């Protein structure tokens, strides 16, 4: 039996474990990336583990999220990260150079290698044939230090592509179609591998739009083969020597399969408030639009923005629409300015933003009250835009440009324009905003926004925990720890940021948690979906959260909970969730023994009902981490 592409890369990077489904495997990590909103913690953790220099082929520290600088906080973080990168041996991509995933794809990603990034959209580099995985900052810090990355051996789901996209239908429509089929939970525990004759029709930036948004499926990663298209992209980036051909064996076996005929796809759109709430754009025609935002790590490549400029050229944005554009990188922006496309965009009335995440993470450009905002981004969770009652839709750059022109949700096939653009022979290469690793004696700059790391307490053997919150399905990390221009600058200051924990769901959460001292949360399926932000574990830990009991968890968040000493438990009988309510006290006894054994165990309640049977599904390694009070404690204990 042949191997899938995923199995080939996993096998060539296997440090321990075997590739039997569900077994914990340890992988050697060739490259890492961090961004500023998670990177400050990652570098503080690298330091706290007494590591001195990164051991990877390359580690890159990007500044792309927190660039508004409305106070000293962001600039403090930038200075800290610049000095830490120099001292610890990482490359430093300066603010303004672009969004981490776009720049990494352009300048660093290599087929066949592994990449671990402290951002959930790290799989963007899968468009290059790289096995790229998102993780919490602490896991990335360990990988920077040369340690392996642990994950359960995944299922591999093949998406078999045939046919060719019609004009006005683009890569975004492919991933929206996958999301429509599989939902935001459909990728959990899986790597999505794209194959079939349709693959060769897609360029690397198009493939990367698809692998990027595989994060919204909950998938561990998504990957395309490395072929002539990959070589063409690398040649145009002046990096042909990084190319190796890579694909699955013809007789490879897959756990699951989804078939998509590209020729049958039409322009699609995800409706509020979930990326899998997908319908054809034509179903929503005539819906008035107040804002269009084009950019983000999903859709801000050179080709994407060239298509937009071509659609807008010589025309004007509808008077009731605010159109904002954030190019993915300085490479993209300078190429647009060099060939005049930027002028076409500006002439149309577009508002130009920095090459950063910007509105995608609520850093400015919040839409007006009750607005409809059409965005080329990847997430439309309620309130993420900064406007709680806004309706955010996700679509391709072509659809977004069409909406900007007409003021309505518009199928771009109805436009009198062309969306064909030429693929560049050569991208504009200027790495002057990427600083190479510096002197190991560089002093670390630590402004007042850089607060020491809180360390988790050891888990008690007996716990009486009040249920502080009862939650439903698909709770996102944006629900747990919101982002946006007010809260994001506090990412390196846990005492300050913890005040915003669950702020949008329960503004009193932090106060109540501190009063209760210790607590438990209960929830439905896919708890912690979305981002890799470990603040969604760190801040609740700081406020005394000891256990989360859910019907199921998202992968990265579950790992983050364990890393910060919070016990993730699941129900043996899912219906038991209905028997529990906020305010009840749950009694956990002989917890240490329960953690050391695999068997389900009982939790009793204070209202006399029969016990609740739960399980932890921890590996021995994870059990040790939890008993030590988190990964930092257990790493220190091991030294
Ligand atoms: C996001 O898109 O939610 C973020 C902001 O990029 C996060 C990382 C973070 O919270 O810093 C992610 O996707 O992991
Ligand atoms: Fe940045 Fe948005 Fe991409 Fe997250 S999803 S990395 S916030 S552009």
XYZ file of C-alpha atoms and ligand atoms in Angstrom:
661
model
C 0.000 0.000 0.000
C 1.390 3.382 -0.989
C 1.585 6.465 1.195
C -0.370 9.688 1.144
C 1.617 12.915 0.923
C 0.747 13.567 4.564
C 2.058 10.164 5.649
C 5.301 10.743 3.737
C 6.037 14.005 5.524
C 4.891 12.677 8.894
C 7.073 9.563 8.472
C 10.155 11.578 7.501
C 9.736 13.788 10.585
C 8.691 11.173 13.122
C 10.666 11.395 16.360
C 8.554 8.932 18.330
C 5.249 7.080 18.193
C 3.767 5.299 15.219
C 1.324 6.470 12.611
C -1.533 4.337 13.879
C -4.667 6.464 13.989
C -5.100 8.372 17.250
C -1.666 7.419 18.701
C 0.291 10.370 19.985
C 3.192 11.089 17.642
C 6.137 13.450 18.080
C 7.315 15.369 15.018
C 10.568 17.146 14.248
C 9.849 20.751 13.369
C 11.977 22.409 10.675
C 10.603 25.945 10.819
C 8.538 28.011 13.238
C 6.656 31.252 13.007
C 5.195 33.499 15.652
C 3.221 36.713 15.350
C 3.221 39.556 17.847
C -0.146 38.808 19.476
C 1.038 35.333 20.468
C 4.776 35.832 20.077
C 5.385 37.888 23.187
C 4.177 34.942 25.290
C 6.095 32.448 23.146
C 9.382 34.322 23.640
C 8.705 34.873 27.354
C 8.140 31.127 27.595
C 11.284 30.382 25.563
C 13.154 32.509 28.076
C 11.392 30.927 31.083
C 12.504 27.485 29.890
C 16.100 28.755 29.968
C 16.547 28.113 26.255
C 19.216 30.268 24.690
C 19.136 29.998 20.883
C 16.632 28.600 18.387
C 17.553 25.178 17.022
C 15.337 25.084 13.920
C 16.251 25.514 10.234
C 14.590 28.896 10.590
C 12.288 30.630 13.052
C 10.601 33.877 12.124
C 8.996 36.436 14.429
C 6.410 38.558 12.617
C 4.729 41.806 13.630
C 1.380 41.983 11.898
C -1.525 41.964 14.365
C -0.909 44.750 16.866
C 0.185 47.693 14.775
C -2.349 50.402 15.615
C -0.134 51.752 18.421
C -2.846 53.735 20.155
C -0.632 53.714 23.263
C 2.834 52.522 24.209
C 1.759 48.875 24.544
C 2.143 47.684 20.939
C 5.445 49.493 20.491
C 6.725 47.962 23.751
C 5.857 44.527 22.416
C 7.566 45.229 19.081
C 10.776 46.336 20.822
C 10.692 43.263 23.065
C 10.160 40.949 20.106
C 12.857 42.578 17.998
C 15.402 42.245 20.782
C 14.284 38.683 21.590
C 14.551 37.614 17.928
C 18.066 39.010 17.687
C 19.185 37.420 20.945
C 17.576 34.019 20.463
C 18.470 33.650 16.772
C 15.188 34.234 14.917
C 14.458 36.311 11.820
C 12.378 39.404 12.560
C 9.800 40.638 10.058
C 9.279 44.286 10.875
C 5.851 45.917 11.285
C 4.551 46.872 7.849
C 6.293 43.991 6.088
C 3.118 41.968 5.925
C 0.902 39.296 7.402
C 2.923 36.375 8.738
C 1.303 33.696 6.565
C 1.606 35.682 3.346
C 5.234 36.649 3.966
C 6.156 33.149 5.108
C 4.705 31.713 1.917
C 6.601 34.223 -0.207
C 9.981 34.065 1.489
C 10.402 30.989 3.725
C 7.967 28.114 3.116
C 9.522 24.994 1.561
C 7.852 21.857 0.227
C 8.333 18.724 2.305
C 9.308 20.603 5.457
C 7.366 20.999 8.700
C 6.290 24.373 10.082
C 4.800 25.034 13.510
C 3.260 28.464 14.030
C 1.604 30.190 16.970
C -1.339 31.106 14.808
C -4.176 28.877 13.687
C -3.760 29.844 10.027
C -0.222 28.490 9.830
C -1.499 25.788 7.395
C -1.472 28.531 4.728
C 2.002 27.216 3.850
C 0.345 23.885 2.973
C -0.280 25.491 -0.414
C 3.466 25.054 -0.937
C 3.454 21.333 -0.032
C 4.658 22.042 3.489
C 3.154 20.319 6.514
C 2.239 23.430 8.472
C 0.425 23.263 11.795
C -0.964 25.897 14.169
C -0.314 25.564 17.906
C -0.168 27.496 21.145
C 2.845 29.724 21.750
C 4.284 27.414 24.385
C 4.367 24.459 21.970
C 6.040 26.713 19.426
C 8.592 27.877 22.005
C 9.439 24.231 22.715
C 9.847 23.594 18.967
C 12.089 26.673 18.625
C 14.266 25.098 21.270
C 14.546 21.923 19.184
C 11.838 19.937 21.004
C 9.327 17.876 19.039
C 5.677 18.722 18.537
C 3.119 16.210 19.762
C -0.215 15.497 18.140
C -2.542 12.531 17.773
C -1.756 10.704 14.533
C -4.385 12.230 12.243
C -6.891 10.806 9.819
C -6.168 11.870 6.267
C -9.113 13.135 4.257
C -8.538 13.427 0.532
C -10.320 16.150 -1.384
C -10.299 14.957 -4.974
C -10.507 17.861 -7.391
C -11.535 17.454 -11.022
C -12.380 19.968 -13.737
C -11.445 23.635 -13.790
C -12.893 26.771 -12.210
C -15.071 28.961 -14.445
C -14.349 32.669 -14.727
C -15.472 34.558 -11.579
C -15.258 31.433 -9.457
C -12.121 31.265 -7.353
C -10.152 29.392 -4.713
C -12.268 30.902 -1.936
C -15.314 29.219 -3.441
C -13.559 25.851 -3.267
C -12.860 26.110 0.456
C -16.337 27.521 1.108
C -17.717 24.456 -0.679
C -15.542 22.207 1.516
C -16.809 24.049 4.616
C -20.402 23.700 3.427
C -19.844 19.946 3.179
C -17.765 19.277 6.271
C -18.766 22.089 8.715
C -16.530 23.800 11.297
C -16.151 20.503 13.175
C -15.590 18.321 10.116
C -11.819 18.564 10.069
C -11.090 17.886 13.750
C -8.385 15.217 14.071
C -7.740 15.274 10.322
C -5.283 16.514 7.755
C -6.939 17.514 4.520
C -4.944 16.495 1.463
C -5.850 17.903 -1.951
C -5.282 15.739 -5.013
C -6.698 14.940 -8.435
C -6.431 16.442 -11.925
C -7.957 19.755 -10.789
C -4.947 20.485 -8.562
C -2.630 21.483 -11.401
C -5.037 24.237 -12.478
C -4.529 26.061 -9.167
C -1.600 28.391 -8.482
C 0.253 28.402 -5.150
C -1.516 31.549 -3.844
C -4.867 29.967 -4.762
C -3.919 26.732 -3.017
C -2.896 28.746 0.019
C -6.304 30.420 0.239
C -7.704 26.897 0.528
C -5.192 25.543 3.056
C -5.461 28.755 5.074
C -9.161 28.370 5.605
C -8.837 24.680 6.380
C -8.324 26.053 9.901
C -12.054 26.839 9.898
C -12.765 23.122 9.407
C -10.929 22.475 12.671
C -8.377 20.470 10.659
C -4.847 19.992 11.992
C -3.525 20.993 8.596
C -4.256 21.036 4.866
C -1.772 20.294 2.122
C -1.305 20.341 -1.646
C 1.311 18.405 -3.627
C 4.498 20.155 -4.745
C 4.481 20.242 -8.560
C 5.143 22.463 -11.576
C 2.928 25.196 -10.072
C 5.027 25.115 -6.906
C 8.216 25.403 -8.941
C 6.742 28.288 -10.921
C 5.929 30.181 -7.713
C 9.331 29.511 -6.178
C 11.096 30.551 -9.383
C 9.150 33.807 -9.435
C 10.197 34.326 -5.790
C 13.851 33.689 -6.746
C 13.862 30.483 -4.683
C 13.836 27.688 -7.282
C 16.477 25.827 -5.279
C 13.923 25.268 -2.497
C 11.742 23.157 -4.783
C 11.324 19.397 -4.500
C 8.561 17.437 -6.228
C 6.178 15.740 -3.794
C 2.924 13.896 -4.130
C 0.974 10.944 -2.799
C 1.596 7.463 -4.164
C -1.044 6.428 -6.668
C -2.219 3.547 -4.504
C -2.282 5.585 -1.278
C -5.123 4.824 1.067
C -7.232 7.546 2.719
C -9.524 7.521 5.728
C -12.143 9.692 4.068
C -12.766 11.372 0.743
C -14.692 14.333 -0.642
C -15.005 14.884 -4.394
C -15.387 18.320 -5.943
C -15.815 19.077 -9.636
C -14.389 22.582 -9.978
C -16.341 23.178 -13.185
C -19.626 22.945 -11.273
C -18.773 25.508 -8.582
C -20.438 28.928 -8.452
C -19.526 32.023 -6.369
C -20.310 31.247 -2.725
C -20.676 33.255 0.466
C -20.612 32.368 4.182
C -23.407 34.027 6.123
C -23.248 35.234 9.720
C -21.950 34.049 12.135
C -20.079 30.940 11.073
C -17.701 30.179 8.180
C -19.656 27.011 7.336
C -22.984 28.777 6.870
C -22.402 28.797 3.120
C -24.847 29.483 0.265
C -24.452 30.551 -3.394
C -24.012 34.338 -3.650
C -27.014 34.507 -5.984
C -29.286 33.408 -3.081
C -28.587 36.700 -1.294
C -28.710 39.103 -4.240
C -30.292 42.451 -3.368
C -29.017 42.425 0.241
C -27.666 45.985 0.841
C -24.001 46.191 1.893
C -22.399 48.965 3.977
C -18.809 47.769 4.183
C -16.456 45.707 2.049
C -13.085 44.660 3.443
C -10.506 43.011 1.211
C -7.361 41.487 2.678
C -6.306 39.057 5.450
C -4.079 36.017 5.291
C -6.758 34.259 3.223
C -7.132 36.582 0.259
C -4.608 39.375 -0.115
C -2.100 37.944 -2.566
C -0.862 39.871 -5.593
C -3.273 38.028 -7.896
C -6.219 38.612 -5.567
C -5.650 42.348 -5.440
C -4.855 42.590 -9.147
C -8.222 40.993 -9.873
C -9.893 43.499 -7.564
C -8.134 46.442 -9.211
C -9.135 45.152 -12.634
C -12.783 44.948 -11.585
C -12.729 48.436 -10.019
C -10.624 50.165 -12.690
C -12.374 53.217 -14.101
C -15.380 52.741 -11.803
C -16.422 54.080 -8.394
C -17.288 52.393 -5.164
C -20.997 52.721 -4.385
C -21.625 55.807 -2.190
C -23.151 53.764 0.630
C -20.204 51.362 0.834
C -16.909 51.859 2.643
C -14.267 49.750 0.875
C -11.061 49.042 2.792
C -8.110 47.126 1.401
C -5.178 45.683 3.334
C -2.576 44.110 1.019
C -1.086 40.896 2.405
C 2.508 42.011 2.266
C 4.838 44.790 1.296
C 5.764 42.681 -1.724
C 2.120 42.747 -2.842
C 1.710 46.450 -2.063
C 4.870 47.579 -3.833
C 4.032 45.477 -6.892
C 0.606 47.115 -7.039
C 2.142 50.545 -6.693
C 4.804 49.717 -9.287
C 2.355 48.688 -12.008
C -0.293 51.368 -11.376
C -2.961 49.001 -10.000
C -2.805 50.814 -6.678
C -3.814 54.034 -8.420
C -6.783 52.240 -9.980
C -7.826 51.052 -6.522
C -7.443 54.481 -4.951
C -9.223 56.164 -7.872
C -12.187 53.883 -7.316
C -12.534 55.222 -3.769
C -10.887 52.345 -1.897
C -9.357 53.172 1.479
C -5.871 51.742 1.814
C -4.725 50.161 5.073
C -1.365 48.835 6.214
C -0.196 45.368 5.183
C -1.423 43.774 8.415
C -4.324 41.740 9.792
C -6.252 44.960 10.479
C -10.044 44.625 10.383
C -9.861 40.809 10.362
C -9.091 40.862 14.065
C -11.065 43.998 14.858
C -8.046 46.309 14.734
C -9.968 49.252 13.403
C -12.571 49.513 10.631
C -15.393 48.122 12.737
C -18.523 48.427 10.611
C -21.444 50.656 11.584
C -24.295 49.379 13.785
C -26.317 46.590 12.189
C -24.134 46.838 9.066
C -23.700 44.151 6.461
C -19.961 43.754 5.919
C -18.659 41.538 3.119
C -15.100 40.439 3.799
C -12.563 38.265 2.037
C -11.428 36.992 5.446
C -11.763 33.585 7.070
C -13.814 34.128 10.236
C -17.153 35.839 10.776
C -17.782 34.994 14.425
C -20.264 37.337 16.081
C -18.632 40.506 17.337
C -15.144 39.718 15.953
C -15.348 42.784 13.694
C -15.739 44.972 16.783
C -19.431 45.640 16.091
C -21.586 43.242 18.028
C -24.711 43.597 15.884
C -22.960 43.648 12.483
C -23.603 40.847 9.979
C -20.301 39.703 8.506
C -20.256 37.652 5.299
C -17.179 35.894 3.874
C -16.545 35.711 0.152
C -13.912 35.866 -2.593
C -12.172 39.087 -3.678
C -14.223 39.000 -6.897
C -17.509 38.898 -4.964
C -16.267 41.568 -2.559
C -15.301 43.900 -5.415
C -18.662 43.349 -7.077
C -20.475 44.232 -3.820
C -18.352 47.367 -3.451
C -19.449 48.563 -6.877
C -23.159 47.849 -6.640
C -23.841 48.349 -2.912
C -25.598 44.967 -2.813
C -24.476 41.398 -2.393
C -23.678 40.684 -6.004
C -22.789 37.630 -8.029
C -19.738 38.873 -9.950
C -20.823 36.945 -13.031
C -23.378 39.717 -13.558
C -20.615 42.369 -13.901
C -19.455 43.899 -17.125
C -15.742 43.361 -16.430
C -12.989 40.778 -16.617
C -11.238 39.054 -13.751
C -8.347 37.546 -15.733
C -4.891 38.624 -14.543
C -1.455 37.520 -15.599
C 0.705 35.514 -13.268
C 3.930 37.429 -12.601
C 7.144 36.005 -14.046
C 8.972 37.582 -11.145
C 7.721 38.843 -7.799
C 9.396 41.946 -6.400
C 11.979 40.715 -3.938
C 13.190 42.996 -1.179
C 13.950 41.356 2.157
C 15.249 44.514 3.791
C 12.363 44.477 6.298
C 13.343 40.986 7.460
C 16.167 41.305 9.967
C 18.443 38.262 10.220
C 19.218 36.645 13.588
C 21.427 38.877 15.718
C 23.980 38.789 18.492
C 23.269 36.340 21.353
C 24.312 39.099 23.759
C 21.584 41.500 22.566
C 19.851 42.805 25.711
C 16.114 42.133 25.926
C 14.016 45.309 25.926
C 11.166 45.016 28.391
C 8.765 47.958 28.584
C 6.021 48.148 31.214
C 3.565 46.236 28.996
C 5.718 43.110 29.299
C 4.577 41.446 32.497
C 6.001 38.217 33.920
C 4.332 34.961 33.014
C 1.810 33.614 35.502
C 2.546 30.018 36.416
C -0.279 27.527 36.883
C -0.821 26.052 40.363
C -0.556 22.295 40.760
C -3.868 20.507 40.349
C -5.375 19.502 43.726
C -6.374 15.913 44.338
C -9.820 16.901 45.564
C -11.750 19.749 44.017
C -15.170 21.200 44.781
C -15.831 23.375 41.772
C -18.775 25.658 41.132
C -19.979 25.718 37.516
C -19.177 29.281 36.599
C -20.610 29.113 33.067
C -22.693 26.694 31.056
C -22.117 27.095 27.328
C -23.397 25.590 24.062
C -21.625 24.243 20.951
C -18.779 25.813 18.947
C -17.654 28.317 21.583
C -14.786 30.196 19.934
C -11.586 31.499 21.442
C -12.929 34.928 20.434
C -15.808 34.230 22.860
C -13.382 33.191 25.592
C -10.817 35.939 25.095
C -11.958 38.600 22.638
C -9.440 40.481 20.505
C -9.848 43.932 18.939
C -8.046 47.218 19.348
C -8.764 47.609 23.064
C -7.889 44.121 24.275
C -5.171 42.875 21.888
C -2.532 45.333 23.158
C -2.733 43.572 26.540
C -1.548 40.217 25.203
C 1.754 40.421 27.092
C 0.019 41.406 30.332
C -2.085 38.525 31.665
C -3.373 40.246 34.841
C -4.732 43.094 32.693
C -6.121 40.996 29.830
C -7.779 38.474 32.157
C -10.381 41.139 33.057
C -11.839 40.610 29.561
C -12.290 36.845 29.813
C -15.754 35.883 28.440
C -16.475 39.614 28.507
C -19.021 39.523 25.684
C -20.920 36.554 27.098
C -20.788 37.571 30.764
C -19.227 40.961 31.599
C -19.063 39.891 35.274
C -17.096 36.706 34.543
C -13.720 37.938 35.795
C -15.198 39.377 39.002
C -17.206 36.234 39.695
C -14.233 33.987 38.948
C -12.026 35.863 41.383
C -14.712 35.645 44.072
C -15.141 31.904 43.532
C -11.333 31.378 43.501
C -11.673 28.019 41.672
C -14.217 26.999 39.057
C -15.297 24.689 36.227
C -16.894 25.474 32.867
C -19.252 23.096 31.114
C -19.895 23.246 27.380
C -21.164 21.484 24.272
C -19.194 20.367 21.207
C -16.057 21.871 19.660
C -15.214 24.016 22.681
C -12.411 26.479 21.871
C -12.685 26.449 18.074
C -10.865 29.132 16.127
C -7.601 30.714 17.037
C -4.465 29.357 18.668
C -4.390 32.129 21.287
C -3.231 30.573 24.518
C -4.633 33.587 26.347
C -7.957 31.746 26.097
C -6.398 29.215 28.497
C -3.895 31.396 30.355
C -6.335 34.097 31.429
C -9.026 31.671 32.685
C -6.261 29.753 34.505
C -5.146 33.010 36.104
C -8.778 33.539 37.225
C -8.965 30.100 38.848
C -10.504 27.903 36.133
C -9.362 24.357 36.910
C -11.474 22.113 34.679
C -13.472 22.380 31.450
C -16.047 19.620 30.957
C -17.300 19.602 27.373
C -18.880 17.272 24.833
C -15.791 17.758 22.643
C -12.851 20.148 22.156
C -11.039 21.875 19.310
C -7.480 20.514 18.968
C -5.332 23.584 19.610
C -7.392 24.857 22.502
C -7.410 21.461 24.231
C -3.606 21.363 23.980
C -3.410 24.905 25.362
C -5.618 23.982 28.329
C -3.305 21.089 29.179
C -0.200 23.242 28.736
C -1.575 25.689 31.293
C -2.713 23.106 33.810
C -6.474 23.154 33.121
C -7.981 19.672 32.952
C -10.093 19.036 29.809
C -12.770 16.408 30.436
C -15.476 15.024 28.180
C -18.823 13.437 29.039
C -19.113 9.676 28.641
C -22.847 10.246 28.098
C -23.286 13.483 26.177
C -26.867 13.872 27.437
C -25.484 14.525 30.930
C -24.754 18.106 29.886
C -28.494 18.783 30.164
C -28.453 17.705 33.820
C -25.971 20.370 34.816
C -26.570 24.042 35.304
C -24.637 27.154 36.214
C -24.098 27.540 39.954
C -24.098 23.804 40.775
C -21.034 22.492 42.602
C -19.192 19.518 41.134
C -17.048 17.311 43.386
C -13.953 15.692 41.923
C -12.191 13.270 44.238
C -9.011 11.236 43.908
C -8.232 13.245 40.806
C -4.539 12.397 40.636
C -5.280 8.682 40.409
C -8.027 9.329 37.864
C -5.570 11.288 35.707
C -3.005 8.478 35.884
C -5.533 5.866 34.784
C -7.297 5.660 31.451
C -10.708 4.618 32.754
C -13.712 6.939 32.941
C -14.436 8.266 36.423
C -17.385 9.759 38.265
C -18.004 13.347 39.311
C -20.673 13.932 41.911
C -23.010 16.882 42.067
C -24.340 18.823 45.019
C -28.002 18.285 44.120
C -28.139 14.589 44.824
C -28.562 13.446 41.221
C -26.638 10.397 40.041
C -22.928 10.937 39.330
C -21.703 12.191 35.959
C -19.317 9.852 34.191
C -16.396 11.631 32.503
C -13.144 10.756 30.714
C -9.895 12.636 30.147
C -8.262 10.832 27.154
C -4.877 12.195 28.197
C -1.697 10.508 27.019
C 0.874 9.652 29.704
C 2.849 12.706 28.637
C -0.162 14.980 29.013
C -1.091 13.430 32.364
C 2.395 14.260 33.657
C 2.087 17.841 32.400
C -1.249 18.294 34.152
C -0.078 16.794 37.398
C 2.916 19.130 37.370
C 0.636 22.148 36.875
C 1.295 22.759 33.187
C 4.066 22.447 30.648
C 6.310 25.204 32.006
C 6.316 23.587 35.445
C 6.896 20.130 34.018
C 9.720 21.338 31.752
C 11.400 23.070 34.688
C 10.975 19.949 36.840
C 12.680 17.910 34.092
C 15.780 20.159 34.092
C -7.049 35.049 14.656
O -7.212 35.063 13.428
O -7.971 34.832 15.457
C -5.649 35.284 15.202
C -5.674 36.585 15.883
O -4.731 35.348 14.145
C -5.313 34.107 16.128
C -4.074 34.276 16.882
C -4.221 35.194 18.058
O -5.267 35.202 18.707
O -3.266 35.910 18.321
C -5.229 32.757 15.428
O -5.873 32.565 14.417
O -4.580 31.835 15.944
Fe -4.340 37.885 10.930
Fe -6.875 37.506 10.397
Fe -5.067 35.877 9.423
Fe -5.605 35.827 12.038
S -6.995 35.285 10.382
S -3.568 35.808 11.059
S -6.022 37.983 12.389
S -5.277 38.035 8.936
